[in-house]
mmCIF file of C-alpha atoms in Angstrom:
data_model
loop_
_atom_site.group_PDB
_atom_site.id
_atom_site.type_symbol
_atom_site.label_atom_id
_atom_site.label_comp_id
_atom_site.label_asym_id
_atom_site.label_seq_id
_atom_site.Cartn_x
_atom_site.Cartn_y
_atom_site.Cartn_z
ATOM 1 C CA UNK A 1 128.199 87.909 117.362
ATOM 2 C CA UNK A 2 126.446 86.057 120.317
ATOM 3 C CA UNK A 3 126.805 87.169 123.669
ATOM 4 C CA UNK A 4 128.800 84.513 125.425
ATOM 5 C CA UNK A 5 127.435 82.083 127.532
ATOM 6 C CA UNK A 6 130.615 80.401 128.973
ATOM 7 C CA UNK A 7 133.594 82.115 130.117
ATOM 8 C CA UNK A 8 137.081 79.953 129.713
ATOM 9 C CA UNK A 9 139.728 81.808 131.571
ATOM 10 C CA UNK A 10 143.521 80.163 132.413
ATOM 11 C CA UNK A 11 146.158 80.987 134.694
ATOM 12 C CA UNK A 12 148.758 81.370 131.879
ATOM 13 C CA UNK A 13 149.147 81.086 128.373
ATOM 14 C CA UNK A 14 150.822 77.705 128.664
ATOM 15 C CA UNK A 15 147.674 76.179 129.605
ATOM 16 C CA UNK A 16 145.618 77.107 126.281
ATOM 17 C CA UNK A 17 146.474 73.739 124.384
ATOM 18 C CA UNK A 18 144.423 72.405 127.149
ATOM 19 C CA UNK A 19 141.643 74.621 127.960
ATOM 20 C CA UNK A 20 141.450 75.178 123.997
ATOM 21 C CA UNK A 21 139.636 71.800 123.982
ATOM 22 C CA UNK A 22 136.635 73.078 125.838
ATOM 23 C CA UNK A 23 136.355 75.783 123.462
ATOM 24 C CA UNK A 24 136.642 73.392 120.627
ATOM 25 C CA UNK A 25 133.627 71.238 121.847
ATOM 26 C CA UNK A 26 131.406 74.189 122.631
ATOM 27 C CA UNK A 27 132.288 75.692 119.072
ATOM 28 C CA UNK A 28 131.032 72.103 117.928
ATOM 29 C CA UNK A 29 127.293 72.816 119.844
ATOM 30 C CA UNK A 30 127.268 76.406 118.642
ATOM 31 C CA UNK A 31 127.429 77.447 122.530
ATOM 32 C CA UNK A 32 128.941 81.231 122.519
ATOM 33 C CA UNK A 33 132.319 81.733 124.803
ATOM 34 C CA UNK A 34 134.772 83.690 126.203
ATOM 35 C CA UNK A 35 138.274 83.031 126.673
ATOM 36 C CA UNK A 36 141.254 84.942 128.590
ATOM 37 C CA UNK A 37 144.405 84.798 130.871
ATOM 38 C CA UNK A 38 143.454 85.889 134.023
ATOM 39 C CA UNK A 39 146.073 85.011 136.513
ATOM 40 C CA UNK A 40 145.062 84.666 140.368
ATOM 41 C CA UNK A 41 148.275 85.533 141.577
ATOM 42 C CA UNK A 42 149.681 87.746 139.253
ATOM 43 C CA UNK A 43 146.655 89.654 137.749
ATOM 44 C CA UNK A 44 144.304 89.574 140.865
ATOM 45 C CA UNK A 45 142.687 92.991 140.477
ATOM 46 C CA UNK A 46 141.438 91.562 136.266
ATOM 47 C CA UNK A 47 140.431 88.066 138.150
ATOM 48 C CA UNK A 48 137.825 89.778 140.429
ATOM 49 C CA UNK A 49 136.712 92.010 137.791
ATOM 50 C CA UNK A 50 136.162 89.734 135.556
ATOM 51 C CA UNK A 51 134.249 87.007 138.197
ATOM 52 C CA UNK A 52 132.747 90.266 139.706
ATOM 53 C CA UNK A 53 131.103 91.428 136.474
ATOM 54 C CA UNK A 54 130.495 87.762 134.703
ATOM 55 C CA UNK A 55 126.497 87.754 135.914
ATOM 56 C CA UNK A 56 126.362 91.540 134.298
ATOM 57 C CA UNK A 57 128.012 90.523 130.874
ATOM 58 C CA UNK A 58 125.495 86.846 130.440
ATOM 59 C CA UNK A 59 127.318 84.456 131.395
ATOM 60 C CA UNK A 60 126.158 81.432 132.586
ATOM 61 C CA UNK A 61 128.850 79.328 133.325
ATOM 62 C CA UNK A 62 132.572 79.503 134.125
ATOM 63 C CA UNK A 63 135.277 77.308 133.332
ATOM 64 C CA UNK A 64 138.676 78.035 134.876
ATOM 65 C CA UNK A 65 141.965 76.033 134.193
ATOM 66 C CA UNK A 66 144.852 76.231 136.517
ATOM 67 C CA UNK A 67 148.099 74.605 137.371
ATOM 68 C CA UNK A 68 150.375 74.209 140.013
ATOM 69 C CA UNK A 69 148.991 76.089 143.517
ATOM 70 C CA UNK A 70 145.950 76.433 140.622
ATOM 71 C CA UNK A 71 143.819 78.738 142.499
ATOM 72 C CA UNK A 72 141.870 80.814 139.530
ATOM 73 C CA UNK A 73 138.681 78.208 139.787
ATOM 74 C CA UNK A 74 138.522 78.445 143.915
ATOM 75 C CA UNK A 75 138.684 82.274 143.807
ATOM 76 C CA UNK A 76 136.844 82.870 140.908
ATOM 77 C CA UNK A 77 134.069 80.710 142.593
ATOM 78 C CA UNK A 78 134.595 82.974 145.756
ATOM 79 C CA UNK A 79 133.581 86.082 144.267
ATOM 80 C CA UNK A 80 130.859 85.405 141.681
ATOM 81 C CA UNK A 81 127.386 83.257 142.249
ATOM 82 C CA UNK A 82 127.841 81.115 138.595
ATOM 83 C CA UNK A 83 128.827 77.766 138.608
ATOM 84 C CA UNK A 84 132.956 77.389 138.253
ATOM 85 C CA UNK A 85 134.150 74.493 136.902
ATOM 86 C CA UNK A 86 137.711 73.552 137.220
ATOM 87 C CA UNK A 87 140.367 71.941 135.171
ATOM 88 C CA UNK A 88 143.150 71.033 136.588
ATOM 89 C CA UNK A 89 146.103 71.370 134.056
ATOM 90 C CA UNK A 90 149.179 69.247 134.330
ATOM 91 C CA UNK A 91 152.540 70.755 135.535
ATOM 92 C CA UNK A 92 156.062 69.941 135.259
ATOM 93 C CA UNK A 93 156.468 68.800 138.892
ATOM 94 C CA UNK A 94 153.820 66.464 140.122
ATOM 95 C CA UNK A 95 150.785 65.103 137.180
ATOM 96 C CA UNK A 96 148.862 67.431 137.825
ATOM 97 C CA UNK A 97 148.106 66.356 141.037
ATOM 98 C CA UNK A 98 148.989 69.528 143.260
ATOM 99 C CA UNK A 99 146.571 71.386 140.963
ATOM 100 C CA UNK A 100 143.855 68.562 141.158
ATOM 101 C CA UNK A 101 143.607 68.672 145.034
ATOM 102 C CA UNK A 102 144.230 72.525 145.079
ATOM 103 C CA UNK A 103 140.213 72.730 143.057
ATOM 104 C CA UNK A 104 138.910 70.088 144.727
ATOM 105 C CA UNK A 105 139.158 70.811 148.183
ATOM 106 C CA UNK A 106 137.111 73.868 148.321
ATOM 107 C CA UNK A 107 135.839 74.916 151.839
ATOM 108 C CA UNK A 108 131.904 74.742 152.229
ATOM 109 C CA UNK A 109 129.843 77.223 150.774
ATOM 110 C CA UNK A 110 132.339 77.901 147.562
ATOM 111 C CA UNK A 111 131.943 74.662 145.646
ATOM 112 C CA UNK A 112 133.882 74.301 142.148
ATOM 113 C CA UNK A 113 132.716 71.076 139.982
ATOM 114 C CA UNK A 114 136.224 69.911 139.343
ATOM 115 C CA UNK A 115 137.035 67.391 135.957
ATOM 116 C CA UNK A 116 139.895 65.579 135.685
ATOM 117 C CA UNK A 117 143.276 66.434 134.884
ATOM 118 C CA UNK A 118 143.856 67.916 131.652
ATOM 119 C CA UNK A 119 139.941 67.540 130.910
ATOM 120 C CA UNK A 120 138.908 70.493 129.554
ATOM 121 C CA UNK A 121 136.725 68.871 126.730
ATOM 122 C CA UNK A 122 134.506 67.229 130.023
ATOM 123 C CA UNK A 123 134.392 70.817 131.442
ATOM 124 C CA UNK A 124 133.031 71.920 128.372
ATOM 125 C CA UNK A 125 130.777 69.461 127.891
ATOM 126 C CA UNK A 126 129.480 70.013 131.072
ATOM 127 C CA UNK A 127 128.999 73.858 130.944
ATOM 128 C CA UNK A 128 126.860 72.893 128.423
ATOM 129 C CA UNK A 129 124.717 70.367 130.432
ATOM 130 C CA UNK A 130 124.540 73.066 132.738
ATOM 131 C CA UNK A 131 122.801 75.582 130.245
ATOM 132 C CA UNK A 132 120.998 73.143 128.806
ATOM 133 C CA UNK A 133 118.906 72.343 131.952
ATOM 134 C CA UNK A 134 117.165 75.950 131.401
ATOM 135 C CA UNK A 135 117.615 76.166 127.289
ATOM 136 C CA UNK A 136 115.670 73.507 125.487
ATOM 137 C CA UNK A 137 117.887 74.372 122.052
ATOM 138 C CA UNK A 138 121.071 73.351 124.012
ATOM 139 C CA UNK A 139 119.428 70.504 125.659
ATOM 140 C CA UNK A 140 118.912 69.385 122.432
ATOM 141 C CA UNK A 141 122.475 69.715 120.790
ATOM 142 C CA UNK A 142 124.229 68.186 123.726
ATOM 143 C CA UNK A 143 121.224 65.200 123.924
ATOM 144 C CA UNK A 144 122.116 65.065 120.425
ATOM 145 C CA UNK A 145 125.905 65.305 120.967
ATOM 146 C CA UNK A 146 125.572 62.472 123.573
ATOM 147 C CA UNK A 147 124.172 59.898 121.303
ATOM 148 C CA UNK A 148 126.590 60.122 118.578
ATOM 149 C CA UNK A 149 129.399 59.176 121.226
ATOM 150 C CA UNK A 150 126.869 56.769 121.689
ATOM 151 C CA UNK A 151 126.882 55.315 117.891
ATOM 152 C CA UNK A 152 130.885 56.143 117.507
ATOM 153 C CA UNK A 153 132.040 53.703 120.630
ATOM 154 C CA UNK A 154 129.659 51.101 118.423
ATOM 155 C CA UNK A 155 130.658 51.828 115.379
ATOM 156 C CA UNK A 156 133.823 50.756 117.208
ATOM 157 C CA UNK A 157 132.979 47.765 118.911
ATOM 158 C CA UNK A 158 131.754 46.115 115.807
ATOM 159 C CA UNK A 159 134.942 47.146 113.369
ATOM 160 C CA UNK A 160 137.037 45.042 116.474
ATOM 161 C CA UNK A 161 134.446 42.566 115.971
ATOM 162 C CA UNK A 162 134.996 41.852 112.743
ATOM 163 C CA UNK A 163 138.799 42.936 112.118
ATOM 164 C CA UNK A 164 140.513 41.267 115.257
ATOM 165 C CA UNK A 165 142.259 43.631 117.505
ATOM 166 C CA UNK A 166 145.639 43.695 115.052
ATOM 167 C CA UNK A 167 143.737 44.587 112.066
ATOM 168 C CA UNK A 168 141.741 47.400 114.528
ATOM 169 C CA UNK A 169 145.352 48.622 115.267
ATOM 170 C CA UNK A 170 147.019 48.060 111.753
ATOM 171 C CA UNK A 171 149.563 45.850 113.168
ATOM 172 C CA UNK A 172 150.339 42.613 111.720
ATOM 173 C CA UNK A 173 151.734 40.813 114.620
#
């Protein structure tokens, strides 16, 4: 087995159908991972371990989804010198949002690249920009990765073309 490049770590098991789809898209590049619970507030002693010891182990990136007070990305960021990027997870109580401006607004000097609610497949992708910029083989898969979005959206555009927007949808208005 590889040694992992990315670690994907989540404040609680209930955020896994989320952060699952950044582990999904670096399966699909063939970029080696990690992936854990590791709770700020309720496992603190494991979170600094494992940010503490991260450089030791290879890894190159960090990805860490949170919700709520969502503070796994920001701390994990305080302690180790990899990039961090966040995902905000949707909660029960407001979008998403509390957790959204709990990543973002990071105090100088501990920056977290922060994706969009419930965007784990972006954080993904971008962990493996990241790598990519110093490994020409994952340059290459995510270059390659990048143009067949590319080709899919027109692919798309030319099936609406040609079948009219009810036909695109199957619905026979």
């Amino acid at each position: 087995m590889k040694k992992a490049l990315v670690g994907i770590i989540m404040g609680s098991d209930s955020d896994l159908p989320v952060m699952s789809e950044a582990a999904l898209v670096l399966e699909e590049l063939d970029i080696s991972f990690e992936i854990d619970i590791i709770s700020a507030h309720r496992t603190p002693q494991k979170m600094y371990q494992y940010a503490n010891s991260a450089v030791k182990r290879g890894l190159k990136v960090i990805i860490a989804g949170a919700g709520g007070a969502a503070h796994l990305p920001g701390m994990t960021a305080a302690i180790t010198p990899l990039p961090v990027i966040g995902v905000p997870v949707k909660g029960k109580n407001l979008e998403g949002m509390d957790s959204l401006l709990s990543i973002v607004q990071m105090p100088p000097g501990v920056p977290v690249a922060t994706v969009a609610i419930n965007a784990a497949k972006n954080a993904g992708i971008l962990a493996a920009q990241i790598i990519g910029t110093s490994n020409p083989e994952v340059f290459k898969k995510v270059s390659i990765y990048k143009n067949d979005l590319q080709k899919s959206v027109q692919k798309k555009s030319i099936k609406l073309t040609k079948t009219g927007f009810k036909n695109y949808l199957g619905d026979e208005k």
